[in-house]
PDB file of C-alpha atoms in Angstrom:
ATOM      1  CA  UNK A  55      -2.917 -15.581  -0.866  1.00  0.00           C
ATOM      2  CA  UNK A  56      -4.747 -14.837  -4.095  1.00  0.00           C
ATOM      3  CA  UNK A  57      -4.916 -11.217  -5.248  1.00  0.00           C
ATOM      4  CA  UNK A  58      -8.742 -11.210  -5.089  1.00  0.00           C
ATOM      5  CA  UNK A  59      -8.608 -12.242  -1.425  1.00  0.00           C
ATOM      6  CA  UNK A  60      -6.037  -9.501  -0.764  1.00  0.00           C
ATOM      7  CA  UNK A  61      -8.363  -6.997  -2.429  1.00  0.00           C
ATOM      8  CA  UNK A  62     -11.362  -8.069  -0.377  1.00  0.00           C
ATOM      9  CA  UNK A  63      -9.495  -8.000   2.926  1.00  0.00           C
ATOM     10  CA  UNK A  64      -7.849  -4.676   2.065  1.00  0.00           C
ATOM     11  CA  UNK A  65     -11.150  -2.988   1.277  1.00  0.00           C
ATOM     12  CA  UNK A  66     -12.755  -4.319   4.461  1.00  0.00           C
ATOM     13  CA  UNK A  67      -9.819  -3.114   6.555  1.00  0.00           C
ATOM     14  CA  UNK A  68      -9.915   0.294   4.857  1.00  0.00           C
ATOM     15  CA  UNK A  69     -13.628   0.578   5.646  1.00  0.00           C
ATOM     16  CA  UNK A  70     -12.758   0.099   9.320  1.00  0.00           C
ATOM     17  CA  UNK A  71     -10.165   2.868   9.088  1.00  0.00           C
ATOM     18  CA  UNK A  72     -12.757   5.126   7.434  1.00  0.00           C
ATOM     19  CA  UNK A  73     -14.926   4.716  10.530  1.00  0.00           C
ATOM     20  CA  UNK A  74     -11.991   5.750  12.726  1.00  0.00           C
ATOM     21  CA  UNK A  75     -11.289   8.754  10.483  1.00  0.00           C
ATOM     22  CA  UNK A  76     -14.957   9.724  10.669  1.00  0.00           C
ATOM     23  CA  UNK A  77     -14.660   9.826  14.468  1.00  0.00           C
ATOM     24  CA  UNK A  78     -11.333  11.693  14.457  1.00  0.00           C
ATOM     25  CA  UNK A  79     -11.696  14.060  11.495  1.00  0.00           C
ATOM     26  CA  UNK A  80     -15.442  14.152  10.889  1.00  0.00           C
ATOM     27  CA  UNK A  81     -15.011  12.487   7.480  1.00  0.00           C
ATOM     28  CA  UNK A  82     -13.248   9.527   5.921  1.00  0.00           C
ATOM     29  CA  UNK A  83      -9.971  10.270   4.188  1.00  0.00           C
ATOM     30  CA  UNK A  84     -10.095  11.036   0.508  1.00  0.00           C
ATOM     31  CA  UNK A  85      -8.163   9.088  -2.095  1.00  0.00           C
ATOM     32  CA  UNK A  86      -5.685  11.975  -2.125  1.00  0.00           C
ATOM     33  CA  UNK A  87      -5.140  11.667   1.633  1.00  0.00           C
ATOM     34  CA  UNK A  88      -4.631   7.931   1.202  1.00  0.00           C
ATOM     35  CA  UNK A  89      -2.005   8.642  -1.472  1.00  0.00           C
ATOM     36  CA  UNK A  90      -0.165  10.999   0.885  1.00  0.00           C
ATOM     37  CA  UNK A  91      -0.256   8.401   3.664  1.00  0.00           C
ATOM     38  CA  UNK A  92       1.112   5.819   1.214  1.00  0.00           C
ATOM     39  CA  UNK A  93       3.946   8.151   0.211  1.00  0.00           C
ATOM     40  CA  UNK A  94       4.863   8.599   3.864  1.00  0.00           C
ATOM     41  CA  UNK A  95       4.960   4.843   4.345  1.00  0.00           C
ATOM     42  CA  UNK A  96       6.925   4.392   1.102  1.00  0.00           C
ATOM     43  CA  UNK A  97       9.535   6.794   2.481  1.00  0.00           C
ATOM     44  CA  UNK A  98       9.707   4.717   5.642  1.00  0.00           C
ATOM     45  CA  UNK A  99      10.383   1.629   3.521  1.00  0.00           C
ATOM     46  CA  UNK A 100      13.357   3.467   2.065  1.00  0.00           C
ATOM     47  CA  UNK A 101      14.740   4.214   5.512  1.00  0.00           C
ATOM     48  CA  UNK A 102      14.127   0.672   6.716  1.00  0.00           C
ATOM     49  CA  UNK A 103      15.884  -0.780   3.672  1.00  0.00           C
ATOM     50  CA  UNK A 104      18.811   1.553   4.326  1.00  0.00           C
ATOM     51  CA  UNK A 105      18.914   0.359   7.939  1.00  0.00           C
ATOM     52  CA  UNK A 106      18.645  -3.242   6.795  1.00  0.00           C
ATOM     53  CA  UNK A 107      21.636  -2.666   4.497  1.00  0.00           C
ATOM     54  CA  UNK A 108      23.461  -0.921   7.371  1.00  0.00           C
ATOM     55  CA  UNK A 109      23.711   2.409   5.577  1.00  0.00           C
ATOM     56  CA  UNK A 110      21.379   4.100   8.073  1.00  0.00           C
ATOM     57  CA  UNK A 111      22.234   4.203  11.785  1.00  0.00           C
ATOM     58  CA  UNK A 112      18.840   3.013  13.007  1.00  0.00           C
ATOM     59  CA  UNK A 113      18.347  -0.661  13.760  1.00  0.00           C
ATOM     60  CA  UNK A 114      15.434  -2.328  12.008  1.00  0.00           C
ATOM     61  CA  UNK A 115      14.339  -5.927  12.130  1.00  0.00           C
ATOM     62  CA  UNK A 116      13.369  -8.008   9.128  1.00  0.00           C
ATOM     63  CA  UNK A 117       9.879  -8.209  10.664  1.00  0.00           C
ATOM     64  CA  UNK A 118       9.630  -4.390  10.721  1.00  0.00           C
ATOM     65  CA  UNK A 119      10.673  -4.171   7.077  1.00  0.00           C
ATOM     66  CA  UNK A 120       8.330  -6.996   6.057  1.00  0.00           C
ATOM     67  CA  UNK A 121       5.425  -5.326   7.858  1.00  0.00           C
ATOM     68  CA  UNK A 122       6.082  -1.954   6.237  1.00  0.00           C
ATOM     69  CA  UNK A 123       6.405  -3.537   2.772  1.00  0.00           C
ATOM     70  CA  UNK A 124       3.103  -5.338   3.330  1.00  0.00           C
ATOM     71  CA  UNK A 125       1.477  -2.091   4.456  1.00  0.00           C
ATOM     72  CA  UNK A 126       2.598  -0.419   1.238  1.00  0.00           C
ATOM     73  CA  UNK A 127       1.106  -3.245  -0.818  1.00  0.00           C
ATOM     74  CA  UNK A 128      -2.111  -2.799   1.154  1.00  0.00           C
ATOM     75  CA  UNK A 129      -2.173   0.931   0.369  1.00  0.00           C
ATOM     76  CA  UNK A 130      -1.677   0.245  -3.351  1.00  0.00           C
ATOM     77  CA  UNK A 131      -4.431  -2.366  -3.462  1.00  0.00           C
ATOM     78  CA  UNK A 132      -6.800  -0.106  -1.540  1.00  0.00           C
ATOM     79  CA  UNK A 133      -6.091   2.939  -3.710  1.00  0.00           C
ATOM     80  CA  UNK A 134      -6.564   0.893  -6.884  1.00  0.00           C
ATOM     81  CA  UNK A 135      -9.962  -0.198  -5.599  1.00  0.00           C
ATOM     82  CA  UNK A 136     -10.977   3.370  -4.815  1.00  0.00           C
ATOM     83  CA  UNK A 137      -9.877   4.456  -8.296  1.00  0.00           C
ATOM     84  CA  UNK A 138     -11.905   1.609  -9.880  1.00  0.00           C
ATOM     85  CA  UNK A 139      -8.769  -0.143 -11.116  1.00  0.00           C
ATOM     86  CA  UNK A 140      -8.642  -3.927 -11.102  1.00  0.00           C
ATOM     87  CA  UNK A 141      -5.228  -4.391  -9.525  1.00  0.00           C
ATOM     88  CA  UNK A 142      -4.900  -7.977 -10.741  1.00  0.00           C
ATOM     89  CA  UNK A 143      -5.509  -6.972 -14.356  1.00  0.00           C
ATOM     90  CA  UNK A 144      -3.254  -3.928 -14.026  1.00  0.00           C
ATOM     91  CA  UNK A 145      -0.441  -5.995 -12.554  1.00  0.00           C
ATOM     92  CA  UNK A 146      -0.792  -8.743 -15.149  1.00  0.00           C
ATOM     93  CA  UNK A 147      -0.807  -6.188 -17.973  1.00  0.00           C
ATOM     94  CA  UNK A 148       2.250  -4.443 -16.544  1.00  0.00           C
ATOM     95  CA  UNK A 149       4.210  -7.679 -16.149  1.00  0.00           C
ATOM     96  CA  UNK A 150       3.241  -8.844 -19.655  1.00  0.00           C
ATOM     97  CA  UNK A 151       4.323  -5.512 -21.120  1.00  0.00           C
ATOM     98  CA  UNK A 152       7.656  -5.481 -19.267  1.00  0.00           C
ATOM     99  CA  UNK A 153       8.390  -9.100 -20.194  1.00  0.00           C
ATOM    100  CA  UNK A 154       7.717  -8.365 -23.858  1.00  0.00           C
ATOM    101  CA  UNK A 155       9.821  -5.223 -23.716  1.00  0.00           C
ATOM    102  CA  UNK A 156      12.780  -6.970 -22.076  1.00  0.00           C
ATOM    103  CA  UNK A 157      12.347 -10.441 -23.574  1.00  0.00           C
TER     104      UNK A 157
END
């Protein structure tokens, strides 16, 4: 899937969650609340990787880990959009910079 398509689908999905938050909390989550939710999910990735590597006692399937990794990518794409950052440009610039630094 192209990054632009990921961005479009991510924003649309986030809009649906904003409607749910409006019903539950009386307002959509702020970018800061999204960042905190992302950090929680990022921590869960750490635990799931530990379980995958058998250094954490909880069993986790590859599907669970894949889903949680995808969710974290979704959060990053969504937060970039809300911060008016073109994630494709940012990612390309980062990769170019790292390749030049290490190459």
